[in-house]
XYZ file of C-alpha atoms in Angstrom:
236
model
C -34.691 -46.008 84.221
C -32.178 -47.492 81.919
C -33.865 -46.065 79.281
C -33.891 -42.366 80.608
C -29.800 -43.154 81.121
C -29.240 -44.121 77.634
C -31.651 -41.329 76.127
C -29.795 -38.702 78.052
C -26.197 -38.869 76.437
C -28.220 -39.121 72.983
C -29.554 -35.526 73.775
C -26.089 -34.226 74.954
C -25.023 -35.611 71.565
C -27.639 -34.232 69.659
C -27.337 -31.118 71.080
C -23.871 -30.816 70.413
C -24.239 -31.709 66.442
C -27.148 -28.991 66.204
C -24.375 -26.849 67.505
C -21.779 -27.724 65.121
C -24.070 -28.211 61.882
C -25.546 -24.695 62.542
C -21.872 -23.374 63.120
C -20.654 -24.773 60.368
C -23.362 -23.318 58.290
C -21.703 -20.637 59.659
C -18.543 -20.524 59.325
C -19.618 -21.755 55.608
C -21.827 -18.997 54.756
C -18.835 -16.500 56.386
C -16.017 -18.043 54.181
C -18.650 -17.621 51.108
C -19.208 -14.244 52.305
C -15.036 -13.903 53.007
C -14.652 -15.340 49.415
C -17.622 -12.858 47.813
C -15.363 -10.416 49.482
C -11.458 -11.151 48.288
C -13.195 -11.725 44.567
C -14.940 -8.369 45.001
C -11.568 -6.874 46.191
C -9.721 -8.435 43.843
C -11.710 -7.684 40.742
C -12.078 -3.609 41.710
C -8.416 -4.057 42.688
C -7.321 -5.214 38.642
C -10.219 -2.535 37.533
C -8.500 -0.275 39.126
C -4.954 -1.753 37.528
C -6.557 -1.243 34.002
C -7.470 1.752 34.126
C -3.977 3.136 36.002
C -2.791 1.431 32.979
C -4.860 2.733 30.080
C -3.985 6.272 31.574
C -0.548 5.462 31.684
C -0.875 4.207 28.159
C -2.589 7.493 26.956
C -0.341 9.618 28.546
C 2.110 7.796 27.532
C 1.094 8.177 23.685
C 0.057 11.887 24.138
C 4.055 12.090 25.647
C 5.490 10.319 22.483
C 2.806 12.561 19.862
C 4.346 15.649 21.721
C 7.940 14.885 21.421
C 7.557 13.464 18.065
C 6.143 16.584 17.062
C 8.613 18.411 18.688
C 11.404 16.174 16.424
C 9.689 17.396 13.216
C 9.322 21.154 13.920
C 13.106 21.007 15.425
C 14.116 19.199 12.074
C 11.908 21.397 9.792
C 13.943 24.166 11.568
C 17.566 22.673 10.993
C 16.497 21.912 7.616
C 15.959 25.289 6.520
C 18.992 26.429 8.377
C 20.787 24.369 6.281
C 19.066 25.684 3.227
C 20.147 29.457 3.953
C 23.327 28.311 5.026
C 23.510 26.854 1.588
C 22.426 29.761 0.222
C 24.515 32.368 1.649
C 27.348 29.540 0.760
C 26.656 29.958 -2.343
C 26.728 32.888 -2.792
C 30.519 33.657 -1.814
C 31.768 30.579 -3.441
C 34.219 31.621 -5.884
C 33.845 30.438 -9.717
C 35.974 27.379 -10.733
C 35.498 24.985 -13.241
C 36.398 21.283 -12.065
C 38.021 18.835 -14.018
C 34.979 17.347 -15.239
C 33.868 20.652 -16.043
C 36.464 21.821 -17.860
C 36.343 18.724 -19.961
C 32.804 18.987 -20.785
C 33.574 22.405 -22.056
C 36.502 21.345 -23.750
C 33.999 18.564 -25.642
C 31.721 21.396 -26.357
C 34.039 23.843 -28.283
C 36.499 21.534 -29.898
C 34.488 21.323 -33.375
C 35.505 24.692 -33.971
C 39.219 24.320 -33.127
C 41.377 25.999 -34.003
C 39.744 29.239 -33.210
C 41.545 32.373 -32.102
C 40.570 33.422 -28.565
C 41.878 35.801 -25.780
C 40.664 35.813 -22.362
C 40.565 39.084 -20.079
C 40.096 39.301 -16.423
C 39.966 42.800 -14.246
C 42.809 43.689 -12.133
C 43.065 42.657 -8.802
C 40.487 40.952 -8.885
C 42.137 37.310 -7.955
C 38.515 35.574 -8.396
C 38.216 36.459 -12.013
C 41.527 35.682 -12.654
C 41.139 31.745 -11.614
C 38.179 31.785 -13.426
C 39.850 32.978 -16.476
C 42.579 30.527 -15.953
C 40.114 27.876 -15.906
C 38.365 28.731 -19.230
C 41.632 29.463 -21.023
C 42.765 25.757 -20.011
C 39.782 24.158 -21.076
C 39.587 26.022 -24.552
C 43.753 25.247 -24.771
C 42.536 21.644 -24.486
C 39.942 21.874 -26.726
C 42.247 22.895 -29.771
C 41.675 26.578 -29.571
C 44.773 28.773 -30.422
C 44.179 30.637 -26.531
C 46.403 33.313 -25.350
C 47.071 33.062 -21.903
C 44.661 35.286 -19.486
C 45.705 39.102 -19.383
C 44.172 41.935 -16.979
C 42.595 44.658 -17.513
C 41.181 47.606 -15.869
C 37.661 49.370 -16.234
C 37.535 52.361 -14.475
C 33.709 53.832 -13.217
C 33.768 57.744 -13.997
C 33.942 59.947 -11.011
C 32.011 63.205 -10.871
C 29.009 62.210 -12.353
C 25.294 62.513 -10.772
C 24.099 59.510 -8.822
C 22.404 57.167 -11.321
C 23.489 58.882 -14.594
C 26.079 56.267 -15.396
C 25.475 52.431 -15.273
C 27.361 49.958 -12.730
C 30.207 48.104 -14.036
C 29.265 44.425 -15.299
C 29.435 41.012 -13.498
C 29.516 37.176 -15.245
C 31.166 36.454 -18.531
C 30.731 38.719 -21.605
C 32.020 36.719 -24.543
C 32.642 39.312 -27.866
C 34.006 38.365 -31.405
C 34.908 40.117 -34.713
C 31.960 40.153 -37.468
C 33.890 37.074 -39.074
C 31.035 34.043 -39.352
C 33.386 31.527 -37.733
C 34.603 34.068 -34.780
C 30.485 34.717 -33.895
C 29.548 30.936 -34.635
C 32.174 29.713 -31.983
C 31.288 32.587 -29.204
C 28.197 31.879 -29.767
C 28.674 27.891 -28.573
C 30.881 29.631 -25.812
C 28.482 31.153 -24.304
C 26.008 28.112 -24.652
C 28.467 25.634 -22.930
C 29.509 27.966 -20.397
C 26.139 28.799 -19.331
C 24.954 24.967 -19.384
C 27.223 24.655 -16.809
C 25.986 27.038 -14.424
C 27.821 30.406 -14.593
C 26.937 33.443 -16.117
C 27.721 34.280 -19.495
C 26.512 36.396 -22.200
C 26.977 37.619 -25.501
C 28.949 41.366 -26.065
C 26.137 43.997 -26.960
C 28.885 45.243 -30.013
C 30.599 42.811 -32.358
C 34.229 43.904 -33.261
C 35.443 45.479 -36.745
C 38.596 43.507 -36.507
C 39.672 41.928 -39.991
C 41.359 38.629 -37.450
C 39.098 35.581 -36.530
C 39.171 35.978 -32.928
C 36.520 35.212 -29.689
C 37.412 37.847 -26.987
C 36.181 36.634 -23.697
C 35.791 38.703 -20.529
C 35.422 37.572 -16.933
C 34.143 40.453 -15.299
C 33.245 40.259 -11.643
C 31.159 37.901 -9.485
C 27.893 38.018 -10.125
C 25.047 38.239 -7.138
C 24.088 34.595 -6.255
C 25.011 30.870 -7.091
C 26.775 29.685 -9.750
C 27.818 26.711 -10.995
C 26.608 23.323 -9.873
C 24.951 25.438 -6.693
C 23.217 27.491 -9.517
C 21.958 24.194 -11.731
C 20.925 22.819 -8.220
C 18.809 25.388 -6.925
C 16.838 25.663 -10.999
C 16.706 22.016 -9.819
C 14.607 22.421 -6.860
């Protein structure tokens, strides 16, 4: 009887470990399962992360490729605005010689100092006439005997057919007398003057004079640059 006492408590016990080892199998195999879970969660969750962020990179790129793209054809376009602004600037800029340009033509002409010369501008025309002021102070300096600028006035004939007489002349037309020393020195004129930019030719008629003289003639403006803008653009 004892015996059956004692065993019966050892069963209640038993039976109450069975119960907790098999729920703590339990509860183990749910917290693996719970754990299987959260890591499976967790790993689509950052899957999902990488990918939201190697779209966001992409787009992000394609964004930056598109506005970048968008900076160069703007800039292309601003940059040849500027180069018909430039262009049309040049154009209209009125014929000076600097300084520096005066000196260099000066320095050019002053081996065959001291050489006769008068300079002739047309009338009303207050372009020409700086101009002409310009080259008479840089042959002055230079050594040449220079008279100072005068006007003068070429007149187109009325009355005639359309394209029967030619258009008056633009640049510089630079004339002497037959003399070797008058036609050697226009000659360099034109040479220097034209090195620096501006437009300048030789007379098509040399003059009968017996006087050792360079006539030069600023006629009008020619079409398009001159000048530094002129060497610039050859430059290009």
């Amino acid at each position: 009887m004892l015996i059956m006492a004692l065993m019966k408590p050892l069963e209640w016990w038993s039976g109450w470990a069975d119960f907790f080892g098999v729920s703590a199998v339990i509860l183990g195999g749910i917290l693996v399962l719970v754990t299987l879970l959260g890591w499976t969660f967790s790993w689509k969750a950052g899957k999902l992360k990488d990918e939201a962020l190697k779209r966001y990179q992409v787009e992000a790129k394609q964004s930056i490729a598109e506005a970048n793209k968008a900076t160069s054809i703007a800039n292309q376009q601003a940059a040849a605005a500027n180069l018909e602004l430039a262009r049309l600037q040049g154009k209209m800029v009125p014929r000076r010689l600097t300084k520096e340009q005066q000196e260099r033509l000066a320095s050019g002409v002053s081996s065959l100092a001291p050489q006769l010369a008068s300079v002739w501008y047309g009338a009303g025309d207050k372009e020409s006439e700086n101009f002409s002021w310009d080259i008479a102070s840089a042959l002055n300096a230079a050594g040449w005997r220079v008279f100072s600028p005068a006007s003068t006035a070429a007149l187109a004939q009325g009355g005639k057919p359309f394209g029967s007489i030619p258009r008056l002349q633009t640049g510089v037309i630079v004339g002497s007398n037959k003399d070797e020393p008058s036609m050697r020195a226009a000659d360099t004129f034109v040479r220097e003057l034209s090195a620096l930019g501006f437009d300048t030719r030789k007379a098509a008629n040399i003059g009968n004079g017996s006087e050792p003289v360079v006539v030069v003639s600023v006629q009008a403006r020619p079409d398009g640059a001159q000048g530094e803008l002129k060497l610039n653009a050859v430059g290009r």
